[in-house]
mmCIF file of C-alpha atoms in Angstrom:
data_model
loop_
_atom_site.group_PDB
_atom_site.id
_atom_site.type_symbol
_atom_site.label_atom_id
_atom_site.label_comp_id
_atom_site.label_asym_id
_atom_site.label_seq_id
_atom_site.Cartn_x
_atom_site.Cartn_y
_atom_site.Cartn_z
ATOM 1 C CA MET A 1 19.567 53.293 -65.364
ATOM 2 C CA THR A 2 19.678 51.916 -61.710
ATOM 3 C CA SER A 3 23.278 51.849 -60.323
ATOM 4 C CA THR A 4 23.721 49.209 -56.687
ATOM 5 C CA LEU A 5 25.812 49.902 -54.095
ATOM 6 C CA PHE A 6 28.445 47.379 -52.953
ATOM 7 C CA ASP A 7 28.485 46.184 -49.830
ATOM 8 C CA PRO A 8 31.383 43.709 -49.145
ATOM 9 C CA ASN A 9 29.028 41.983 -46.394
ATOM 10 C CA LEU A 10 26.852 40.763 -48.393
ATOM 11 C CA VAL A 11 29.666 38.985 -50.629
ATOM 12 C CA ASP A 12 29.356 35.145 -49.483
ATOM 13 C CA THR A 13 33.744 34.436 -49.371
ATOM 14 C CA GLY A 14 33.496 30.442 -49.608
ATOM 15 C CA GLN A 15 33.744 30.048 -45.840
ATOM 16 C CA GLU A 16 31.217 29.600 -42.992
ATOM 17 C CA ALA A 17 31.532 32.277 -40.082
ATOM 18 C CA PRO A 18 32.810 30.263 -36.842
ATOM 19 C CA ASP A 19 30.421 29.576 -33.940
ATOM 20 C CA PRO A 20 30.421 31.558 -31.075
ATOM 21 C CA HIS A 21 31.927 29.186 -28.242
ATOM 22 C CA PRO A 22 29.072 28.624 -25.390
ATOM 23 C CA CYS A 23 31.181 30.591 -22.578
ATOM 24 C CA ASP A 24 30.956 33.649 -24.637
ATOM 25 C CA LEU A 25 27.432 34.146 -25.036
ATOM 26 C CA GLN A 26 25.614 36.094 -22.573
ATOM 27 C CA ALA A 27 21.731 34.393 -21.649
ATOM 28 C CA GLU A 28 19.287 36.840 -20.487
ATOM 29 C CA ARG A 29 18.512 36.438 -17.132
ATOM 30 C CA GLU A 30 14.921 37.027 -16.729
ATOM 31 C CA TYR A 31 13.660 35.057 -13.634
ATOM 32 C CA GLN A 32 9.985 35.086 -12.728
ATOM 33 C CA LEU A 33 8.690 35.108 -9.662
ATOM 34 C CA ILE A 34 6.814 31.840 -9.090
ATOM 35 C CA PRO A 35 9.651 29.830 -10.373
ATOM 36 C CA SER A 36 12.122 31.250 -7.849
ATOM 37 C CA ILE A 37 10.140 30.622 -5.164
ATOM 38 C CA ILE A 38 10.061 27.625 -6.882
ATOM 39 C CA CYS A 39 13.468 26.256 -7.158
ATOM 40 C CA ALA A 40 14.362 28.351 -3.463
ATOM 41 C CA MET A 41 11.308 25.304 -1.638
ATOM 42 C CA CYS A 42 13.228 22.835 -3.516
ATOM 43 C CA CYS A 43 16.340 24.251 -2.546
ATOM 44 C CA LEU A 44 15.385 23.729 1.610
ATOM 45 C CA PHE A 45 13.670 20.032 0.612
ATOM 46 C CA GLY A 46 16.540 19.037 -0.672
ATOM 47 C CA ILE A 47 18.766 21.045 2.898
ATOM 48 C CA ILE A 48 16.513 18.446 5.121
ATOM 49 C CA TYR A 49 16.536 15.249 2.544
ATOM 50 C CA CYS A 50 20.520 15.271 2.072
ATOM 51 C CA PHE A 51 21.357 16.010 6.322
ATOM 52 C CA PHE A 52 18.185 14.525 7.726
ATOM 53 C CA GLY A 53 16.674 11.737 5.339
ATOM 54 C CA TYR A 54 17.344 8.906 7.313
ATOM 55 C CA ARG A 55 15.954 10.708 10.274
ATOM 56 C CA CYS A 56 13.054 11.021 7.951
ATOM 57 C CA PHE A 57 12.276 8.042 6.501
ATOM 58 C CA LYS A 58 8.523 7.211 5.558
ATOM 59 C CA ALA A 59 8.807 10.772 4.564
ATOM 60 C CA VAL A 60 11.311 9.576 1.819
ATOM 61 C CA MET A 61 9.390 6.481 0.944
ATOM 62 C CA PHE A 62 6.555 8.413 0.471
ATOM 63 C CA LEU A 63 8.176 11.113 -1.901
ATOM 64 C CA CYS A 64 9.875 8.532 -4.029
ATOM 65 C CA GLY A 65 6.440 6.913 -5.236
ATOM 66 C CA LEU A 66 5.142 10.238 -5.183
ATOM 67 C CA MET A 67 7.997 11.867 -8.198
ATOM 68 C CA PHE A 68 8.082 8.315 -9.808
ATOM 69 C CA GLY A 69 3.953 8.061 -10.570
ATOM 70 C CA SER A 70 3.783 11.682 -10.499
ATOM 71 C CA ILE A 71 6.453 11.936 -13.452
ATOM 72 C CA ILE A 72 5.592 8.591 -15.024
ATOM 73 C CA ILE A 73 1.742 9.207 -15.549
ATOM 74 C CA PHE A 74 2.640 12.841 -16.488
ATOM 75 C CA LEU A 75 4.675 11.794 -20.109
ATOM 76 C CA LEU A 76 2.140 9.019 -20.693
ATOM 77 C CA CYS A 77 -0.938 11.376 -20.713
ATOM 78 C CA TYR A 78 0.729 14.357 -22.052
ATOM 79 C CA LYS A 79 2.613 12.762 -24.944
ATOM 80 C CA GLU A 80 0.491 10.278 -25.761
ATOM 81 C CA ARG A 81 -3.411 10.280 -26.514
ATOM 82 C CA VAL A 82 -5.577 9.169 -24.122
ATOM 83 C CA LEU A 83 -8.564 7.322 -25.750
ATOM 84 C CA ASP A 84 -7.903 9.308 -28.974
ATOM 85 C CA ILE A 85 -8.624 12.906 -25.990
ATOM 86 C CA GLU A 86 -4.613 14.667 -26.397
ATOM 87 C CA LEU A 87 -4.947 16.064 -22.624
ATOM 88 C CA SER A 88 -3.448 19.404 -21.996
ATOM 89 C CA VAL A 89 -1.039 19.783 -19.295
ATOM 90 C CA GLU A 90 -3.264 21.239 -16.277
ATOM 91 C CA ALA A 91 -4.854 17.886 -17.072
ATOM 92 C CA SER A 92 -1.822 15.512 -17.229
ATOM 93 C CA ALA A 93 -0.126 16.977 -14.055
ATOM 94 C CA GLY A 94 -3.768 16.256 -11.690
ATOM 95 C CA ILE A 95 -4.075 12.692 -12.956
ATOM 96 C CA GLY A 96 0.178 12.421 -12.839
ATOM 97 C CA LEU A 97 -0.310 14.061 -9.323
ATOM 98 C CA GLY A 98 -3.277 11.838 -8.029
ATOM 99 C CA ILE A 99 -1.607 8.807 -9.610
ATOM 100 C CA GLY A 100 1.100 9.560 -7.721
ATOM 101 C CA ILE A 101 -0.150 9.970 -3.788
ATOM 102 C CA LEU A 102 -1.537 6.301 -3.938
ATOM 103 C CA CYS A 103 2.128 5.585 -4.961
ATOM 104 C CA GLY A 104 3.549 7.403 -2.374
ATOM 105 C CA LEU A 105 0.959 5.642 0.204
ATOM 106 C CA VAL A 106 1.977 2.180 -1.432
ATOM 107 C CA THR A 107 5.531 2.469 -0.970
ATOM 108 C CA MET A 108 5.496 4.527 2.597
ATOM 109 C CA LEU A 109 2.817 1.615 3.534
ATOM 110 C CA VAL A 110 5.083 -0.952 1.987
ATOM 111 C CA ARG A 111 8.437 -1.046 3.443
ATOM 112 C CA SER A 112 10.163 -3.423 1.004
ATOM 113 C CA VAL A 113 8.694 -1.655 -1.897
ATOM 114 C CA GLY A 114 9.755 2.405 -0.264
ATOM 115 C CA LEU A 115 13.321 0.863 -0.878
ATOM 116 C CA PHE A 116 13.384 -0.344 -3.733
ATOM 117 C CA MET A 117 12.482 3.057 -5.087
ATOM 118 C CA ILE A 118 15.122 4.369 -3.119
ATOM 119 C CA GLY A 119 17.802 2.041 -4.707
ATOM 120 C CA LEU A 120 16.073 3.010 -7.914
ATOM 121 C CA VAL A 121 16.579 6.298 -7.404
ATOM 122 C CA LEU A 122 20.499 6.056 -6.493
ATOM 123 C CA GLY A 123 20.832 4.005 -9.355
ATOM 124 C CA LEU A 124 19.003 6.678 -11.848
ATOM 125 C CA LEU A 125 20.941 8.759 -10.626
ATOM 126 C CA LEU A 126 24.466 7.348 -10.723
ATOM 127 C CA ALA A 127 23.918 6.476 -14.296
ATOM 128 C CA THR A 128 22.645 9.811 -15.421
ATOM 129 C CA VAL A 129 26.105 10.820 -14.399
ATOM 130 C CA THR A 130 28.197 7.833 -16.457
ATOM 131 C CA LEU A 131 26.213 9.351 -19.581
ATOM 132 C CA VAL A 132 26.805 12.703 -19.072
ATOM 133 C CA LEU A 133 30.968 12.036 -18.395
ATOM 134 C CA MET A 134 30.888 9.032 -21.176
ATOM 135 C CA GLU A 135 29.270 12.059 -23.943
ATOM 136 C CA GLN A 136 32.861 13.915 -23.153
ATOM 137 C CA PHE A 137 34.531 10.352 -24.779
ATOM 138 C CA TYR A 138 31.375 8.371 -26.197
ATOM 139 C CA HIS A 139 28.736 9.723 -28.571
ATOM 140 C CA PRO A 140 26.114 6.329 -28.156
ATOM 141 C CA HIS A 141 23.863 5.858 -31.966
ATOM 142 C CA THR A 142 20.488 4.303 -30.642
ATOM 143 C CA ILE A 143 18.951 4.947 -27.437
ATOM 144 C CA TRP A 144 19.290 1.521 -26.317
ATOM 145 C CA VAL A 145 22.044 2.383 -24.327
ATOM 146 C CA PRO A 146 20.944 5.043 -21.641
ATOM 147 C CA VAL A 147 17.778 2.948 -21.220
ATOM 148 C CA GLY A 148 20.032 -0.120 -20.425
ATOM 149 C CA LEU A 149 22.406 1.627 -18.405
ATOM 150 C CA LEU A 150 19.733 3.152 -17.131
ATOM 151 C CA ILE A 151 17.590 -0.182 -15.515
ATOM 152 C CA GLY A 152 20.573 -2.366 -15.280
ATOM 153 C CA VAL A 153 22.125 0.086 -12.238
ATOM 154 C CA GLY A 154 19.220 1.364 -11.343
ATOM 155 C CA MET A 155 18.367 -2.495 -10.460
ATOM 156 C CA LEU A 156 21.364 -3.305 -9.297
ATOM 157 C CA PHE A 157 20.715 -0.842 -6.542
ATOM 158 C CA ALA A 158 17.967 -1.412 -5.499
ATOM 159 C CA VAL A 159 18.745 -4.833 -4.409
ATOM 160 C CA LEU A 160 21.791 -3.608 -2.700
ATOM 161 C CA THR A 161 19.561 -1.429 -0.477
ATOM 162 C CA LEU A 162 17.418 -4.387 -0.116
ATOM 163 C CA GLN A 163 20.246 -6.239 1.436
ATOM 164 C CA TRP A 164 21.782 -3.217 3.315
ATOM 165 C CA GLN A 165 19.253 -0.736 3.981
ATOM 166 C CA LYS A 166 20.598 1.863 6.433
ATOM 167 C CA LEU A 167 23.761 1.902 4.505
ATOM 168 C CA PHE A 168 21.928 2.784 0.764
ATOM 169 C CA THR A 169 19.052 4.612 2.598
ATOM 170 C CA ILE A 170 21.529 7.001 3.166
ATOM 171 C CA ILE A 171 23.607 7.111 0.363
ATOM 172 C CA SER A 172 20.238 8.147 -1.621
ATOM 173 C CA THR A 173 18.953 10.588 0.339
ATOM 174 C CA ALA A 174 22.293 12.451 0.366
ATOM 175 C CA VAL A 175 23.050 11.813 -3.362
ATOM 176 C CA PHE A 176 18.926 12.880 -4.338
ATOM 177 C CA GLY A 177 19.382 15.924 -2.098
ATOM 178 C CA GLY A 178 23.442 17.194 -3.963
ATOM 179 C CA ALA A 179 21.105 16.686 -6.954
ATOM 180 C CA ILE A 180 17.917 18.312 -6.472
ATOM 181 C CA ILE A 181 20.793 21.838 -4.992
ATOM 182 C CA THR A 182 22.418 21.490 -8.045
ATOM 183 C CA LEU A 183 19.889 22.386 -9.661
ATOM 184 C CA THR A 184 18.340 25.074 -8.351
ATOM 185 C CA VAL A 185 22.118 26.582 -7.870
ATOM 186 C CA ASP A 186 21.655 25.848 -11.798
ATOM 187 C CA TYR A 187 18.775 27.940 -12.243
ATOM 188 C CA PHE A 188 19.900 31.064 -10.383
ATOM 189 C CA ILE A 189 22.875 30.949 -12.770
ATOM 190 C CA GLU A 190 22.340 29.875 -15.782
ATOM 191 C CA LEU A 191 18.654 29.226 -16.069
ATOM 192 C CA LEU A 192 18.631 25.508 -16.280
ATOM 193 C CA LEU A 193 21.193 25.402 -18.643
ATOM 194 C CA LEU A 194 23.450 22.298 -17.212
ATOM 195 C CA ALA A 195 19.557 20.044 -16.849
ATOM 196 C CA GLN A 196 18.811 20.542 -19.893
ATOM 197 C CA TYR A 197 22.317 19.197 -21.353
ATOM 198 C CA VAL A 198 21.410 16.246 -19.089
ATOM 199 C CA TYR A 199 18.583 15.866 -20.983
ATOM 200 C CA GLU A 200 19.924 15.806 -24.192
ATOM 201 C CA ARG A 201 22.074 13.115 -23.107
ATOM 202 C CA LEU A 202 19.489 10.848 -21.659
ATOM 203 C CA LYS A 203 18.365 11.420 -25.091
ATOM 204 C CA ILE A 204 21.388 10.923 -26.775
ATOM 205 C CA THR A 205 20.397 14.034 -28.949
ATOM 206 C CA PRO A 206 23.512 16.438 -30.392
ATOM 207 C CA SER A 207 24.011 19.764 -28.157
ATOM 208 C CA MET A 208 26.868 22.647 -27.768
ATOM 209 C CA PRO A 209 29.521 21.546 -25.695
ATOM 210 C CA ILE A 210 28.698 22.966 -21.876
ATOM 211 C CA CYS A 211 31.153 25.962 -20.346
ATOM 212 C CA TRP A 212 33.457 25.753 -17.870
ATOM 213 C CA TYR A 213 31.065 27.367 -14.745
ATOM 214 C CA SER A 214 28.658 24.332 -15.727
ATOM 215 C CA TRP A 215 30.725 22.091 -14.652
ATOM 216 C CA ALA A 216 31.806 23.465 -11.510
ATOM 217 C CA ILE A 217 27.877 23.817 -10.889
ATOM 218 C CA LEU A 218 28.129 19.952 -11.423
ATOM 219 C CA GLY A 219 31.084 20.140 -9.375
ATOM 220 C CA ILE A 220 28.244 20.608 -6.689
ATOM 221 C CA TRP A 221 26.780 17.980 -6.653
ATOM 222 C CA PRO A 222 29.609 15.176 -5.591
ATOM 223 C CA LEU A 223 30.713 17.769 -2.259
ATOM 224 C CA ILE A 224 27.424 18.075 -0.830
ATOM 225 C CA SER A 225 26.868 13.989 -1.190
ATOM 226 C CA ILE A 226 29.308 13.371 0.346
ATOM 227 C CA LEU A 227 28.776 16.255 2.853
ATOM 228 C CA GLY A 228 25.645 14.863 3.576
ATOM 229 C CA ILE A 229 26.750 10.733 4.011
ATOM 230 C CA ILE A 230 29.558 12.056 6.572
ATOM 231 C CA VAL A 231 26.798 14.483 8.569
ATOM 232 C CA GLN A 232 23.469 11.363 8.300
ATOM 233 C CA TRP A 233 25.978 8.608 9.692
ATOM 234 C CA LYS A 234 27.704 10.519 12.182
ATOM 235 C CA LEU A 235 25.631 12.853 13.758
ATOM 236 C CA THR A 236 21.773 12.565 12.119
ATOM 237 C CA ALA A 237 20.990 8.911 12.206
ATOM 238 C CA GLU A 238 23.545 7.508 14.671
ATOM 239 C CA GLY A 239 21.401 5.842 16.887
ATOM 240 C CA PHE A 240 18.046 5.502 15.086
ATOM 241 C CA SER A 241 16.500 2.413 12.678
ATOM 242 C CA HIS A 242 14.285 2.364 10.712
ATOM 243 C CA THR A 243 12.473 -0.859 11.957
ATOM 244 C CA GLU A 244 11.751 0.946 15.358
ATOM 245 C CA VAL A 245 9.840 3.354 13.309
ATOM 246 C CA ILE A 246 7.719 1.426 11.629
ATOM 247 C CA ILE A 247 6.660 -1.484 14.542
ATOM 248 C CA SER A 248 6.884 1.382 16.970
ATOM 249 C CA LYS A 249 2.638 1.024 17.290
ATOM 250 C CA ARG A 250 2.932 -1.923 17.697
ATOM 251 C CA GLN A 251 5.632 -2.425 20.485
ATOM 252 C CA LYS A 252 4.482 -0.183 22.552
ATOM 253 C CA ARG A 253 1.242 -2.268 22.270
ATOM 254 C CA VAL A 254 3.037 -5.800 23.311
ATOM 255 C CA GLN A 255 4.845 -4.253 25.827
ATOM 256 C CA LEU A 256 1.817 -3.276 27.155
ATOM 257 C CA MET A 257 -0.194 -6.070 27.298
ATOM 258 C CA ARG A 258 3.419 -7.529 28.657
ATOM 259 C CA ILE A 259 3.016 -5.527 31.754
ATOM 260 C CA ARG A 260 -0.388 -5.945 32.176
ATOM 261 C CA GLN A 261 0.387 -9.416 31.980
ATOM 262 C CA LYS A 262 2.861 -9.376 34.534
ATOM 263 C CA GLU A 263 0.897 -7.072 36.714
ATOM 264 C CA ALA A 264 -2.087 -9.706 37.012
ATOM 265 C CA LYS A 265 0.619 -12.570 37.614
ATOM 266 C CA ASN A 266 2.023 -11.591 40.386
ATOM 267 C CA ARG A 267 -1.566 -9.984 42.245
ATOM 268 C CA ARG A 268 -2.722 -14.269 41.377
ATOM 269 C CA ARG A 269 0.642 -14.597 43.460
ATOM 270 C CA THR A 270 -0.269 -12.406 46.482
ATOM 271 C CA ALA A 271 -3.621 -13.425 46.791
ATOM 272 C CA GLN A 272 -3.094 -17.187 46.797
ATOM 273 C CA ALA A 273 0.418 -16.560 48.965
ATOM 274 C CA GLU A 274 -1.908 -14.655 51.913
ATOM 275 C CA GLY A 275 -5.179 -16.974 51.069
ATOM 276 C CA THR A 276 -2.636 -20.201 51.397
ATOM 277 C CA TYR A 277 -1.066 -18.455 54.976
ATOM 278 C CA ARG A 278 -4.692 -18.391 56.340
ATOM 279 C CA ARG A 279 -6.302 -21.375 55.670
ATOM 280 C CA LYS A 280 -3.165 -23.175 56.808
ATOM 281 C CA PRO A 281 -2.670 -23.641 61.028
ATOM 282 C CA TYR A 282 0.934 -23.744 62.382
ATOM 283 C CA PRO A 283 2.038 -27.269 62.081
ATOM 284 C CA VAL A 284 2.389 -29.597 64.919
ATOM 285 C CA LYS A 285 4.459 -32.318 66.146
ATOM 286 C CA ARG A 286 3.287 -35.801 66.249
ATOM 287 C CA TYR A 287 4.203 -38.997 68.322
ATOM 288 C CA ALA A 288 3.967 -42.555 67.845
ATOM 289 C CA GLY A 289 1.828 -42.549 70.671
ATOM 290 C CA ASP A 290 -0.578 -39.960 69.950
ATOM 291 C CA ILE A 291 -2.988 -41.717 68.044
ATOM 292 C CA LEU A 292 -4.636 -44.563 70.211
ATOM 293 C CA SER A 293 -5.878 -47.809 68.835
ATOM 294 C CA PRO A 294 -10.271 -48.013 69.082
ATOM 295 C CA SER A 295 -9.030 -51.558 70.393
ATOM 296 C CA TYR A 296 -7.218 -50.393 73.116
ATOM 297 C CA ILE A 297 -10.590 -47.485 73.773
ATOM 298 C CA GLN A 298 -13.280 -50.816 74.078
ATOM 299 C CA SER A 299 -11.318 -52.308 75.871
ATOM 300 C CA ILE A 300 -10.889 -49.716 78.626
ATOM 301 C CA ARG A 301 -15.118 -48.740 78.205
ATOM 302 C CA ASP A 302 -15.498 -52.717 78.767
ATOM 303 C CA ARG A 303 -13.339 -52.903 82.387
ATOM 304 C CA GLN A 304 -14.723 -49.840 83.532
ATOM 305 C CA THR A 305 -18.123 -48.403 84.414
ATOM 306 C CA GLY A 306 -20.400 -45.732 86.163
ATOM 307 C CA THR A 307 -18.796 -42.877 87.137
ATOM 308 C CA SER A 308 -15.240 -44.827 86.725
ATOM 309 C CA MET A 309 -15.708 -44.314 82.875
ATOM 310 C CA SER A 310 -17.472 -41.235 83.417
ATOM 311 C CA SER A 311 -14.214 -39.706 84.637
ATOM 312 C CA LEU A 312 -11.929 -42.056 83.227
ATOM 313 C CA ASN A 313 -13.340 -40.701 79.581
ATOM 314 C CA THR A 314 -12.912 -37.305 80.668
ATOM 315 C CA ASN A 315 -8.801 -37.682 82.013
ATOM 316 C CA ILE A 316 -8.168 -38.987 78.665
ATOM 317 C CA HIS A 317 -10.416 -36.297 76.818
ATOM 318 C CA THR A 318 -8.113 -33.877 78.340
ATOM 319 C CA ILE A 319 -4.608 -35.618 78.082
ATOM 320 C CA VAL A 320 -5.285 -36.198 74.045
ATOM 321 C CA ASP A 321 -6.652 -32.255 73.612
ATOM 322 C CA LEU A 322 -3.407 -31.293 76.053
ATOM 323 C CA ASP A 323 -1.605 -34.227 73.659
ATOM 324 C CA TYR A 324 -2.426 -32.359 70.878
ATOM 325 C CA ASP A 325 -2.012 -28.968 71.377
ATOM 326 C CA CYS A 326 1.147 -28.073 73.514
ATOM 327 C CA GLY A 327 2.765 -31.750 72.206
ATOM 328 C CA SER A 328 3.160 -33.661 74.620
ATOM 329 C CA THR A 329 5.340 -36.638 75.986
ATOM 330 C CA VAL A 330 3.670 -37.633 77.904
ATOM 331 C CA PRO A 331 2.631 -41.010 77.764
ATOM 332 C CA LEU A 332 -0.929 -41.888 76.512
ATOM 333 C CA THR A 333 -1.414 -45.450 78.007
ATOM 334 C CA ALA A 334 -1.792 -44.420 82.333
ATOM 335 C CA THR A 335 -5.198 -44.314 83.491
ATOM 336 C CA THR A 336 -6.360 -43.099 87.207
ATOM 337 C CA PRO A 337 -6.850 -45.951 89.231
ATOM 338 C CA VAL A 338 -10.222 -47.311 89.753
ATOM 339 C CA ALA A 339 -11.784 -47.689 93.107
ATOM 340 C CA THR A 340 -13.523 -50.174 94.150
ATOM 341 C CA ALA A 341 -15.918 -51.065 96.249
#
């Protein structure tokens, strides 16, 4: 016969072992080189985006289009079968990156589309925070709750950004930059546990409650966002307008054309003034007796003959020339006495 040893740990007492508290779990932090470098670069990018977002207006619009296009196309290609072919992660990432670049160019070149995307990013971030806070009081049981909240809040802030462009662009860039910085801090402290929790809220899957230091990391986000809004409004974005950036080249061309037109007009006026001054003589004053009637001259010719006529003509021409040049008031009816034989 064989005997068995009694092990009290193997006895089923009918009570389930209590789940350990998430704060008591010691996560094994094994950092890899490439993800750490990417997170460090994202942290630097988030700082620039948060404090200099409005100053880099075109870059912000391009990155918004690149991000949305890349993420959506990547999820569609990776989760769904394309032409009955299951694509790998690398192929899906390549296709998503290519289409994302095209979307980024569209949002950069078309200002209204870029502003719409900037406002949409702000609305999606605020809706995500609302879902995280709502989970502490109410757990939605249908996927339409997060979907409707994301679409509604996103469209609302997209329209508001089109109306008040500078204000909501500053707010959106500061909030998005703060979110990136918060994610990088979450990676280096708890290996993206907070990001995983937020992702589960979007999928409405049940999950364990997060620890207190996860809430502390989440509290970094509003502080950095408010600081970024103040810095941009008072320092980096003061006296700067995105409309001047977009039409700066056009303005330079228009101003250059106007300067050239003004110079051409000035040259024409100067040439006309100089030519007019050279062609027009100094005006001579004329009097009533300066013009002789033809009948008067003919009567004088009829009365004079021979040498007396030639001398008379000479005297008359002399008097007329003197009167024309010097403005004399000598009466022109005076004649020299004719000698009679």
